Coordinates of C-alpha atoms in Angstrom, one line a residue:
M1 CA 1.2 2.9 -57.3
D2 CA -1.0 5.4 -59.2
S3 CA -0.8 9.1 -58.3
G4 CA -3.9 8.8 -56.0
E5 CA -2.3 6.1 -53.9
T6 CA 1.0 8.0 -53.7
E7 CA -0.8 11.2 -52.5
G8 CA -2.8 9.2 -50.0
T9 CA 0.4 7.5 -48.7
R10 CA 2.1 10.8 -48.4
A11 CA -0.8 12.3 -46.5
A12 CA -0.9 9.4 -44.2
T13 CA 2.8 9.7 -43.6
Q14 CA 2.5 13.4 -42.8
R15 CA -0.3 12.7 -40.4
A16 CA 1.8 10.0 -38.7
R17 CA 4.7 12.4 -38.5
G18 CA 2.5 15.1 -36.8
E19 CA 1.2 12.5 -34.3
L20 CA 4.7 11.5 -33.4
V21 CA 5.7 15.1 -32.8
R22 CA 2.6 15.6 -30.7
I23 CA 3.5 12.6 -28.5
V24 CA 7.2 13.6 -28.2
F25 CA 6.2 17.1 -27.2
G26 CA 3.6 15.8 -24.7
H27 CA 5.8 16.2 -21.7
L28 CA 6.5 19.8 -22.6
A29 CA 2.8 20.5 -22.8
S30 CA 2.2 18.9 -19.4
Q31 CA 4.9 21.0 -17.8
A32 CA 3.4 24.2 -19.4
L33 CA 0.1 23.3 -17.7
A34 CA 1.8 22.6 -14.4
T35 CA 3.6 25.9 -14.5
A36 CA 0.4 27.8 -15.1
V37 CA -1.2 25.9 -12.2
R38 CA 1.7 26.7 -9.9
F39 CA 1.5 30.4 -10.8
G40 CA -2.3 30.3 -10.3
V41 CA -2.8 31.8 -13.8
M42 CA -6.3 30.2 -14.2
D43 CA -7.5 31.5 -10.9
L44 CA -6.2 35.0 -11.7
I45 CA -8.0 35.0 -15.0
G46 CA -11.2 33.6 -13.5
E47 CA -14.4 34.5 -15.4
G48 CA -13.0 37.5 -17.2
E49 CA -10.0 38.6 -19.3
R50 CA -6.5 39.4 -18.2
T51 CA -3.5 40.8 -20.0
A52 CA -0.1 39.1 -20.1
A53 CA 1.4 42.2 -18.6
G54 CA -1.0 42.2 -15.6
L55 CA -0.5 38.5 -15.0
A56 CA 3.2 38.8 -15.1
R57 CA 3.1 41.5 -12.4
E58 CA 0.9 39.4 -10.1
C59 CA 3.0 36.3 -10.6
A60 CA 6.3 38.2 -10.3
A61 CA 7.3 36.9 -13.7
D62 CA 9.0 38.3 -16.8
E63 CA 6.3 39.9 -19.1
R64 CA 7.6 38.5 -22.4
A65 CA 8.1 35.0 -20.9
M66 CA 4.6 35.1 -19.5
L67 CA 3.2 36.1 -22.9
R68 CA 5.0 33.1 -24.4
L69 CA 3.6 30.7 -21.8
L70 CA 0.1 32.1 -22.3
R71 CA 0.3 31.7 -26.0
A72 CA 1.5 28.1 -25.7
L73 CA -1.4 27.4 -23.4
T74 CA -3.7 29.0 -26.0
A75 CA -2.3 26.7 -28.7
L76 CA -3.1 23.8 -26.3
D77 CA -6.7 25.0 -26.1
M78 CA -6.4 25.9 -22.5
L79 CA -6.8 29.7 -23.1
V80 CA -8.3 32.0 -25.7
E81 CA -6.4 35.1 -26.9
D82 CA -9.2 37.5 -27.4
E83 CA -7.0 40.2 -28.7
P84 CA -3.2 40.5 -28.8
G85 CA -1.9 39.9 -25.3
V86 CA -5.4 39.5 -23.7
F87 CA -6.5 36.1 -22.5
S88 CA -9.5 34.3 -21.2
L89 CA -10.1 30.7 -20.2
S90 CA -11.3 27.9 -22.5
A91 CA -13.5 25.1 -21.1
G92 CA -10.3 23.1 -20.5
G93 CA -8.5 25.9 -18.8
A94 CA -11.4 26.5 -16.5
L95 CA -11.0 23.0 -15.1
L96 CA -7.6 24.2 -13.8
R97 CA -9.2 26.8 -11.5
T98 CA -8.8 25.6 -7.9
D99 CA -12.2 27.0 -6.8
R100 CA -14.2 24.7 -9.0
P101 CA -15.7 21.5 -7.5
D102 CA -14.6 19.7 -10.7
S103 CA -11.1 21.1 -10.7
V104 CA -8.2 18.9 -11.8
A105 CA -5.5 21.3 -10.7
S106 CA -4.1 19.1 -8.0
F107 CA -4.2 16.1 -10.4
V108 CA -2.1 18.1 -12.9
R109 CA 0.4 19.2 -10.2
M110 CA 0.8 15.7 -8.8
F111 CA 1.3 13.9 -12.1
T112 CA 3.9 16.5 -13.2
D113 CA 5.7 16.6 -9.9
P114 CA 9.4 15.3 -9.8
A115 CA 8.2 12.5 -7.5
M116 CA 6.3 11.1 -10.5
W117 CA 8.6 12.0 -13.3
R118 CA 12.1 11.3 -12.1
A119 CA 11.7 7.5 -12.2
W120 CA 10.3 7.7 -15.7
E121 CA 13.8 8.7 -16.9
H122 CA 14.6 5.0 -16.0
L123 CA 11.7 3.4 -17.9
D124 CA 14.3 1.5 -20.0
D125 CA 15.7 -0.1 -16.8
S126 CA 12.2 -1.1 -15.6
V127 CA 11.4 -2.6 -19.0
R128 CA 14.7 -4.5 -19.0
T129 CA 14.3 -5.8 -15.4
G130 CA 10.6 -5.7 -14.7
R131 CA 11.4 -3.9 -11.5
T132 CA 10.1 -0.5 -10.2
A133 CA 12.5 2.4 -10.9
F134 CA 11.1 4.7 -8.1
D135 CA 12.7 2.6 -5.3
R136 CA 16.1 2.8 -6.8
V137 CA 15.9 6.5 -7.6
F138 CA 14.5 7.6 -4.3
G139 CA 15.9 4.9 -2.0
R140 CA 12.4 3.9 -0.8
D141 CA 9.0 2.9 -2.2
F142 CA 6.5 5.5 -3.4
F143 CA 4.2 5.3 -0.4
A144 CA 7.0 5.5 2.1
H145 CA 8.2 8.6 0.2
L146 CA 4.7 10.1 0.6
K147 CA 4.6 9.3 4.3
D148 CA 7.8 11.3 4.9
D149 CA 6.6 14.3 2.9
P150 CA 3.2 15.6 4.4
E151 CA 2.9 18.3 1.7
L152 CA 3.3 15.9 -1.1
S153 CA 1.0 13.4 0.6
A154 CA -1.7 16.0 0.8
L155 CA -1.2 16.8 -2.8
F156 CA -1.4 13.1 -3.7
N157 CA -4.7 12.7 -1.7
A158 CA -6.2 15.8 -3.4
S159 CA -5.2 14.5 -6.9
M160 CA -6.7 11.1 -6.2
S161 CA -9.9 12.8 -5.0
Q162 CA -10.0 14.9 -8.2
G163 CA -9.3 11.8 -10.3
S164 CA -12.1 9.9 -8.5
R165 CA -14.9 12.5 -8.7
A166 CA -16.3 11.5 -12.1
T167 CA -16.3 7.9 -11.1
A168 CA -18.0 8.8 -7.7
D169 CA -20.7 10.7 -9.5
L170 CA -21.7 7.7 -11.7
V171 CA -21.1 4.7 -9.5
P172 CA -24.2 5.1 -7.3
G173 CA -26.5 4.9 -10.3
H174 CA -24.8 1.8 -11.8
Y175 CA -24.8 -0.6 -8.9
D176 CA -27.4 -1.7 -6.3
F177 CA -25.9 -0.6 -3.0
A178 CA -29.2 -0.5 -1.2
R179 CA -29.2 -4.2 -0.7
F180 CA -26.3 -4.0 1.7
Q181 CA -26.0 -2.7 5.3
T182 CA -22.4 -1.7 5.7
V183 CA -19.9 -0.9 3.0
V184 CA -16.1 -0.9 3.9
D185 CA -14.0 1.2 1.5
V186 CA -10.6 -0.3 1.7
G187 CA -7.8 2.2 0.8
G188 CA -10.5 4.8 0.2
G189 CA -8.3 7.9 0.8
D190 CA -10.3 11.0 1.5
G191 CA -13.6 9.3 1.1
T192 CA -14.7 10.8 -2.2
V193 CA -16.2 7.6 -3.5
I194 CA -17.8 6.3 -0.3
A195 CA -19.3 9.7 0.4
A196 CA -21.1 9.6 -2.9
I197 CA -22.4 6.1 -2.3
L198 CA -23.7 6.9 1.2
R199 CA -25.3 10.2 0.1
A200 CA -27.3 8.2 -2.6
N201 CA -28.2 5.4 -0.1
P202 CA -29.5 6.9 3.2
S203 CA -29.9 3.5 4.9
L204 CA -26.3 2.4 4.2
R205 CA -23.5 2.8 6.7
G206 CA -19.9 2.9 5.9
V207 CA -16.3 2.3 7.2
L208 CA -13.5 4.2 5.5
F209 CA -10.2 2.3 6.0
D210 CA -6.8 3.6 5.0
T211 CA -3.5 4.7 6.5
S212 CA -3.5 7.7 8.8
E213 CA -1.9 9.7 6.0
G214 CA -4.5 8.6 3.5
L215 CA -7.3 9.6 5.9
A216 CA -5.9 13.0 6.6
Q217 CA -8.6 14.9 4.6
A218 CA -11.4 12.3 5.0
E219 CA -13.3 13.9 7.8
A220 CA -13.7 17.1 5.9
T221 CA -14.9 15.3 2.8
L222 CA -17.5 13.3 4.7
R223 CA -18.8 16.4 6.5
E224 CA -19.0 18.2 3.2
H225 CA -21.3 15.5 1.8
G226 CA -23.4 15.3 5.0
V227 CA -22.5 11.6 5.7
A228 CA -20.0 11.9 8.5
D229 CA -22.5 10.5 11.0
R230 CA -22.8 7.3 9.0
C231 CA -19.2 6.6 8.2
A232 CA -16.5 5.6 10.7
L233 CA -12.9 6.3 10.0
E234 CA -10.5 3.5 10.7
P235 CA -6.7 3.8 10.2
G236 CA -4.7 0.7 9.5
D237 CA -2.6 -1.3 7.1
F238 CA -4.5 -3.5 4.6
F239 CA -1.4 -5.7 4.3
A240 CA -1.9 -6.7 8.0
A241 CA -5.7 -6.9 8.2
V242 CA -9.0 -5.1 7.2
P243 CA -12.0 -4.3 9.4
G244 CA -14.8 -6.8 9.8
G245 CA -18.5 -6.0 9.9
G246 CA -19.1 -5.1 6.3
D247 CA -21.2 -7.0 3.8
L248 CA -19.8 -5.0 0.9
Y249 CA -16.1 -4.4 0.5
L250 CA -15.0 -1.8 -2.0
L251 CA -11.6 -1.3 -3.6
K252 CA -11.3 1.7 -5.9
S253 CA -7.9 2.1 -7.7
V254 CA -6.1 0.0 -5.1
I255 CA -5.4 -3.4 -6.7
H256 CA -3.5 -1.8 -9.6
D257 CA -1.0 -0.3 -7.3
W258 CA 0.4 -3.7 -6.3
D259 CA 1.9 -6.8 -7.9
D260 CA -0.1 -10.0 -7.9
D261 CA 1.3 -11.3 -4.6
L262 CA 0.6 -8.1 -2.6
A263 CA -2.8 -7.6 -4.3
A264 CA -3.8 -11.2 -3.4
T265 CA -2.7 -10.4 0.2
I266 CA -5.2 -7.6 0.4
L267 CA -8.0 -9.7 -1.1
R268 CA -7.3 -12.6 1.3
H269 CA -7.6 -10.2 4.3
I270 CA -11.0 -9.2 2.9
R271 CA -11.9 -12.9 2.4
R272 CA -11.2 -13.7 6.0
V273 CA -13.8 -11.1 7.3
I274 CA -16.5 -11.0 4.6
P275 CA -19.7 -12.9 5.2
D276 CA -20.8 -15.6 2.8
R277 CA -23.6 -13.4 1.5
G278 CA -21.2 -10.5 1.1
R279 CA -19.7 -9.0 -2.1
L280 CA -16.4 -7.6 -3.2
L281 CA -16.5 -4.6 -5.6
I282 CA -13.3 -3.7 -7.4
M283 CA -13.4 -0.4 -9.4
E284 CA -10.6 -0.3 -12.0
P285 CA -9.9 -0.3 -15.7
V286 CA -10.1 -3.7 -17.4
L287 CA -7.7 -4.0 -20.3
P288 CA -9.0 -5.9 -23.3
D289 CA -7.0 -9.0 -24.5
T290 CA -5.6 -6.9 -27.4
V291 CA -5.3 -3.2 -27.7
T292 CA -8.4 -1.6 -29.2
S293 CA -10.0 1.8 -29.1
V294 CA -12.2 0.7 -26.2
L295 CA -9.8 2.2 -23.7
P296 CA -7.9 5.5 -24.1
A297 CA -4.1 5.4 -24.5
A298 CA -3.9 6.9 -21.0
M299 CA -4.8 3.5 -19.5
Y300 CA -1.7 1.9 -21.1
L301 CA 0.5 4.8 -20.0
S302 CA -1.0 4.2 -16.5
D303 CA 0.1 0.6 -16.8
L304 CA 3.7 1.8 -17.4
N305 CA 3.4 4.3 -14.6
M306 CA 2.5 1.4 -12.3
L307 CA 5.6 -0.4 -13.5
V308 CA 7.9 2.6 -13.0
N309 CA 6.6 4.1 -9.8
L310 CA 4.6 1.6 -7.8
G311 CA 5.3 -1.9 -8.9
G312 CA 1.6 -2.7 -9.8
R313 CA -0.1 -3.0 -13.1
E314 CA -3.4 -2.7 -15.0
R315 CA -5.1 -6.0 -15.6
T316 CA -7.3 -7.9 -18.1
H317 CA -10.5 -9.7 -17.1
A318 CA -8.6 -12.9 -17.0
D319 CA -6.1 -11.4 -14.7
F320 CA -8.8 -10.3 -12.3
H321 CA -10.4 -13.7 -12.5
D322 CA -7.2 -15.5 -11.6
L323 CA -6.3 -13.0 -8.9
C324 CA -9.7 -13.2 -7.2
Q325 CA -9.7 -17.0 -7.5
S326 CA -6.3 -17.2 -5.8
A327 CA -7.8 -15.3 -2.8
G328 CA -11.0 -17.3 -2.5
F329 CA -13.4 -15.2 -4.6
T330 CA -15.4 -15.9 -7.7
L331 CA -16.1 -13.2 -10.2
T332 CA -19.9 -12.8 -10.6
R333 CA -20.2 -9.9 -13.1
R334 CA -18.5 -6.9 -14.7
L335 CA -20.3 -3.6 -15.2
P336 CA -18.4 -1.2 -17.4
L337 CA -19.1 2.5 -16.6
P338 CA -20.1 4.7 -19.5
P339 CA -17.6 6.6 -21.5
P340 CA -15.5 8.6 -21.2
L341 CA -14.8 6.8 -18.0
A342 CA -12.5 3.8 -18.5
F343 CA -13.5 2.0 -15.3
S344 CA -15.5 -1.1 -14.7
L345 CA -17.2 -2.4 -11.6
I346 CA -15.9 -5.9 -11.0
E347 CA -18.1 -7.9 -8.6
A348 CA -16.9 -11.0 -6.8
A349 CA -18.5 -13.3 -4.2
P350 CA -16.8 -15.5 -1.6
A351 CA -16.1 -18.9 -3.2

């Protein structure tokens, strides 16, 4: 190779090395974020500036160690060091304030909690066997674990709500909900998505269906959005049955939690009660047939998280086609939501 090719190759190798280090250190960065959220650092800084010494006092922390944490967060673009030892929030850090409607603080806390991370230490076992590691590590499945830990369950609900807000903001403008009378949100948690749909469609009524633990914060969410009078809360188990009476059935981030057999069980219960004119709307990422830049790497890590913690998986268009067909539905169309969201609206009709 000539000298230009050699220099180019060396530069590419150095960039690749840097990217590998960034990936390996990724879990350290996420724990730094989680620590800041647990201390309430972003809330304490707020709109102004705070010194490391002052934050250490309020957090009952070591001053030098706090300074090191704050500088790490600055290097991660979560803070700005305005002068030595004085910090303010960046745009990213501001999203970790708990008083913002678009906060992702609970999302960060949940996905860095030992309940999420301990099973990841056994990813090699899950890859080797194809089985979920969480069940073996904790002695029960993920949702049974949540049921027995109300505090963690509330954090999970809050994190799912925060993760759904961007989707909820866009969905009403990308699908014609007005042609339906009653939407049933199956596994809809605290109601973030159905509340946005009902608020944008005043003639529509709703049913929010989930376990009693999943619905724990739903009433407050519906009241906050001014739609509580148009949405019934119905607790239950979607592996046993789903409520009738809807002409649109919604599944947001539900199907990917389960393997094909269990996912098909949920869909078959919907098929038993949905009218012939009704529609099923699945909101999930759709993996391309080969890895491209269409979806962020986070979607493929989510797929591994489903393997390790829940037993489900992310799916391709063909996977959704086969799954829906097995449950008596025919895919009618797919509507990708605009970037940076990685979700699509997958519509199916009774076959």
